[in-house]
XYZ file of C-alpha atoms in Angstrom:
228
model
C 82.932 -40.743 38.574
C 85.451 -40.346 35.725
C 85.222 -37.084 33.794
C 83.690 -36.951 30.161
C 85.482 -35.466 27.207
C 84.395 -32.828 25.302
C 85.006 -31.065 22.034
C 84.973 -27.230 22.277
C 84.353 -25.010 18.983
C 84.732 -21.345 19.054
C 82.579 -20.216 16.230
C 82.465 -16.460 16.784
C 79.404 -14.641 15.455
C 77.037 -16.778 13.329
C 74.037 -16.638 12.028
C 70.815 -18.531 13.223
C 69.473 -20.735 11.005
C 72.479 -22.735 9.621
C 73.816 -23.151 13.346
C 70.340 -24.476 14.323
C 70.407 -27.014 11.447
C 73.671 -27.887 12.177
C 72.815 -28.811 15.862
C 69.919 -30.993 14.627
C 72.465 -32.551 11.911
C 75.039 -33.119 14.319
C 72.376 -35.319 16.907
C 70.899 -37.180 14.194
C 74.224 -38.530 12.532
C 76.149 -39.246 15.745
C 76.646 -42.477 17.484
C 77.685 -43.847 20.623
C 81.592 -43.444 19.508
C 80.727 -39.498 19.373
C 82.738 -37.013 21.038
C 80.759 -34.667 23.043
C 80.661 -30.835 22.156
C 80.232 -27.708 23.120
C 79.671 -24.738 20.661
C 80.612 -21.487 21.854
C 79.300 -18.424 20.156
C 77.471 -15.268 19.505
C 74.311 -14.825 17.150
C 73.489 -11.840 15.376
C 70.013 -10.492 16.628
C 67.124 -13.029 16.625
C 64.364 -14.284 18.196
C 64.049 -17.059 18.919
C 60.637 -19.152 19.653
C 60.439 -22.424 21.909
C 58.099 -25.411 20.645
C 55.198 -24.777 22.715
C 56.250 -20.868 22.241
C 53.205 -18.630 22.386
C 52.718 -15.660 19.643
C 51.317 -13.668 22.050
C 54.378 -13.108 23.818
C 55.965 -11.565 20.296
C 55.152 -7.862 21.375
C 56.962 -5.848 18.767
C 59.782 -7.384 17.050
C 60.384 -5.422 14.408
C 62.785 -6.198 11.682
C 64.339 -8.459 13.653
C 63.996 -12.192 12.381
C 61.850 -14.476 14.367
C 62.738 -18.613 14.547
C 60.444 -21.376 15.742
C 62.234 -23.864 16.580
C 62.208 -27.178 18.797
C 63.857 -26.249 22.234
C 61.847 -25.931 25.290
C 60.711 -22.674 26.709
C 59.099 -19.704 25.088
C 60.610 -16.534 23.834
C 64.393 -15.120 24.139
C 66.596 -12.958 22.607
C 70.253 -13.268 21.061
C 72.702 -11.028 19.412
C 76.732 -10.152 19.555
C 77.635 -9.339 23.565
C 75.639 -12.582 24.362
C 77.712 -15.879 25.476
C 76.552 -19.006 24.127
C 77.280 -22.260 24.828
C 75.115 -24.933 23.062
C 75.637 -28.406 24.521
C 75.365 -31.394 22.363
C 76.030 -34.283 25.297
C 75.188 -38.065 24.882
C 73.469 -37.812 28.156
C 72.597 -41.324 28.546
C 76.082 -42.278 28.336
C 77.028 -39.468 30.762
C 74.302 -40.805 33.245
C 72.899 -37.599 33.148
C 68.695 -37.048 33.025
C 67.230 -34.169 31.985
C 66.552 -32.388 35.321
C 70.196 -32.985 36.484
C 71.397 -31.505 32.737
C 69.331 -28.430 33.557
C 70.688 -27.757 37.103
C 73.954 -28.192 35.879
C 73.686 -25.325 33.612
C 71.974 -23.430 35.842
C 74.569 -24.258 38.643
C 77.765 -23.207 36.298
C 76.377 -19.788 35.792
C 75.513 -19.111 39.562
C 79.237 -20.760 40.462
C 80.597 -18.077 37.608
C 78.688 -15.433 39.196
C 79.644 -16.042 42.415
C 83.218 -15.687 41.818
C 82.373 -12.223 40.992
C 80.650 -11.625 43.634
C 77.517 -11.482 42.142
C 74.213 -13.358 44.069
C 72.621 -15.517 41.449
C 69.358 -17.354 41.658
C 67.035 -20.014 40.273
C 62.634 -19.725 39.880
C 60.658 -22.086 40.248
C 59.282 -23.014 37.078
C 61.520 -20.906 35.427
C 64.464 -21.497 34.284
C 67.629 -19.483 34.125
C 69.705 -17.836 36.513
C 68.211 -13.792 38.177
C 70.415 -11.230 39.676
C 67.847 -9.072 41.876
C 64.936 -10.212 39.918
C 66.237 -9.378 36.447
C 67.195 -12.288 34.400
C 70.766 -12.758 33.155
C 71.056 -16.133 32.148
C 68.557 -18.263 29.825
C 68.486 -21.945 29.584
C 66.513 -24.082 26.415
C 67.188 -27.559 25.433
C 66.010 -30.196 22.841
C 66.682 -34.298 23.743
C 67.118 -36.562 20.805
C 68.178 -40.462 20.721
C 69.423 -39.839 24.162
C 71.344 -36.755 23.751
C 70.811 -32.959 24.282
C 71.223 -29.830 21.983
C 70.694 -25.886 22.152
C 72.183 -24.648 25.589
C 72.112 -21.543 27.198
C 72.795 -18.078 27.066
C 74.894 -15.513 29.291
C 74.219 -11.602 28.767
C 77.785 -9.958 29.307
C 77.571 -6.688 26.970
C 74.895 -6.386 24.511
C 72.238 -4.254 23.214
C 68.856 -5.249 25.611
C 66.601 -2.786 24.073
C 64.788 -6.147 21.558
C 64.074 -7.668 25.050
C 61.318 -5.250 25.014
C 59.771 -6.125 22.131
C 58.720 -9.761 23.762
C 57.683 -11.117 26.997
C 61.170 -12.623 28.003
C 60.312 -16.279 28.540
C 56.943 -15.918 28.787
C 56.472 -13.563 31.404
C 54.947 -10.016 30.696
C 57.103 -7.564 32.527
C 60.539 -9.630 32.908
C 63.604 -7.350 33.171
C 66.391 -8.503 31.905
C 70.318 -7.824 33.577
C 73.709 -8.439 32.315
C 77.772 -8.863 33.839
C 78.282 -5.522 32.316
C 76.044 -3.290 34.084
C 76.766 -5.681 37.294
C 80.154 -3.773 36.968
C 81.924 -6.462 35.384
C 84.557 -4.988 33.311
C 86.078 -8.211 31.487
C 85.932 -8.238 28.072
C 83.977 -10.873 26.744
C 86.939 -13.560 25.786
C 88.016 -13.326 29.466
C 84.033 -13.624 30.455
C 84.050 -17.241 28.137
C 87.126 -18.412 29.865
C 86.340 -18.154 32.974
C 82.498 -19.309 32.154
C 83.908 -22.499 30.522
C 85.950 -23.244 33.343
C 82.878 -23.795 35.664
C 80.822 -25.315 33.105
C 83.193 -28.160 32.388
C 83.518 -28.492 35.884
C 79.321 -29.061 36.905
C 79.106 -30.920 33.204
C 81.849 -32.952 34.770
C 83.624 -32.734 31.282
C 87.344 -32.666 30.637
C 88.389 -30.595 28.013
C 89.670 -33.033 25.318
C 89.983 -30.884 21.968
C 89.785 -27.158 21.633
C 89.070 -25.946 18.037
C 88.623 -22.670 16.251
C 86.755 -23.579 13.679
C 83.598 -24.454 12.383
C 82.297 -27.988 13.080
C 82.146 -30.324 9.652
C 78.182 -30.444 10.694
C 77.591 -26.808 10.353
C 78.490 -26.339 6.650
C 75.670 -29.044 6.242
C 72.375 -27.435 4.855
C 68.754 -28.071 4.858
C 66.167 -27.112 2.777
C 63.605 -26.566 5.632
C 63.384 -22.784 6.919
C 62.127 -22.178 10.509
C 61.549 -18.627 10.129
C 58.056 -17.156 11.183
């Protein structure tokens, strides 16, 4: 099977909401002549709230905004220290269905981990990658006309205190892990390198364009707000 090419955008730390819409903009103006992408990034501190996501599971958030928005899954966390990597893949071109999508992400981070020695595992019904139990890795995707959106997220070295103000995905009593307390001591632009390599590698992607900045989508602006 020939490799797929891919756009990659380092955006740095952005904000939620325009990076969400920008996502959305980005699948609904695309066409079969599209370039793949992948968007690599940190947020400053959200939550964020998965289509079927239940209030309940919002514990005490605080000051921290809250977004409902259209991925799978319920509740997660994001802010600066947190890789990640939204993928916006034609996936009917790349013969790819949902499930296999999924355990490709899934399998890039346990391949990553591995090479640092570090044992990571799937749940059933739960996706995301555990290290002894404690979740490091968070997965969430939207499919539009044939193509996916949102991605995942890797916890390197970040603040996890807002985890417990939610029920992490869903489930009351998650703990939640990350490289740095693993005893990883790369700093987090050596953490995306070496991420990216594996990722291209189960996406079975070829790395066609790397870019710095912004995507043209992501100065586009909408006039509907998710926030709770």
């Amino acid at each position: 099977m020939s490799s797929t090419p891919v756009i990659i955008h380092h955006l740095g730390i952005v904000s939620y909401e325009p990076t969400y819409q920008a996502m959305q903009h980005f699948t609904d103006t695309r066409d079969a002549d599209t370039l793949d992408e992948l968007w690599v990034l940190q947020h400053f501190p959200v939550y964020t709230l998965g289509q079927a996501g239940k209030r309940e599971h919002l514990l005490n958030t605080g000051s921290i905004p809250i977004y409902h928005i259209d991925r799978g899954g319920q509740v997660t966390y994001h802010s600066p220290g947190q890789l990640i990597v939204y993928v916006l893949m034609d996936i009917k071109r790349c013969n790819f269905g949902v499930r296999q999508l999924v355990n490709a992400l899934e399998k890039a981070v346990i391949d990553y981990l591995a090479s640092q020695q570090i044992n990571g595992k799937r749940r059933e019904k739960a996706p995301g990658i555990y290290v002894n139990d404690c979740k490091i890795a968070s997965l969430g995707l939207r499919i539009r006309r044939g193509c996916s959106y949102h991605g995942l997220s890797l916890n390197v070295n970040m603040d996890l205190t807002p985890f417990k103000g939610i029920n992490p995905c869903g489930y009351t009593g998650l703990e939640v892990t990350q490289l740095c307390d693993l005893g990883i001591t790369d700093d987090f632009e050596q953490v995306t390198i070496q991420f990216l390599h594996f990722l291209l590698n189960t996406l079975n992607c070829t790395e066609f364009f790397l870019r710095s900045n912004a995507p043209a989508s992501l100065i586009h602006k909408s006039n509907t707000s998710h926030i709770l």
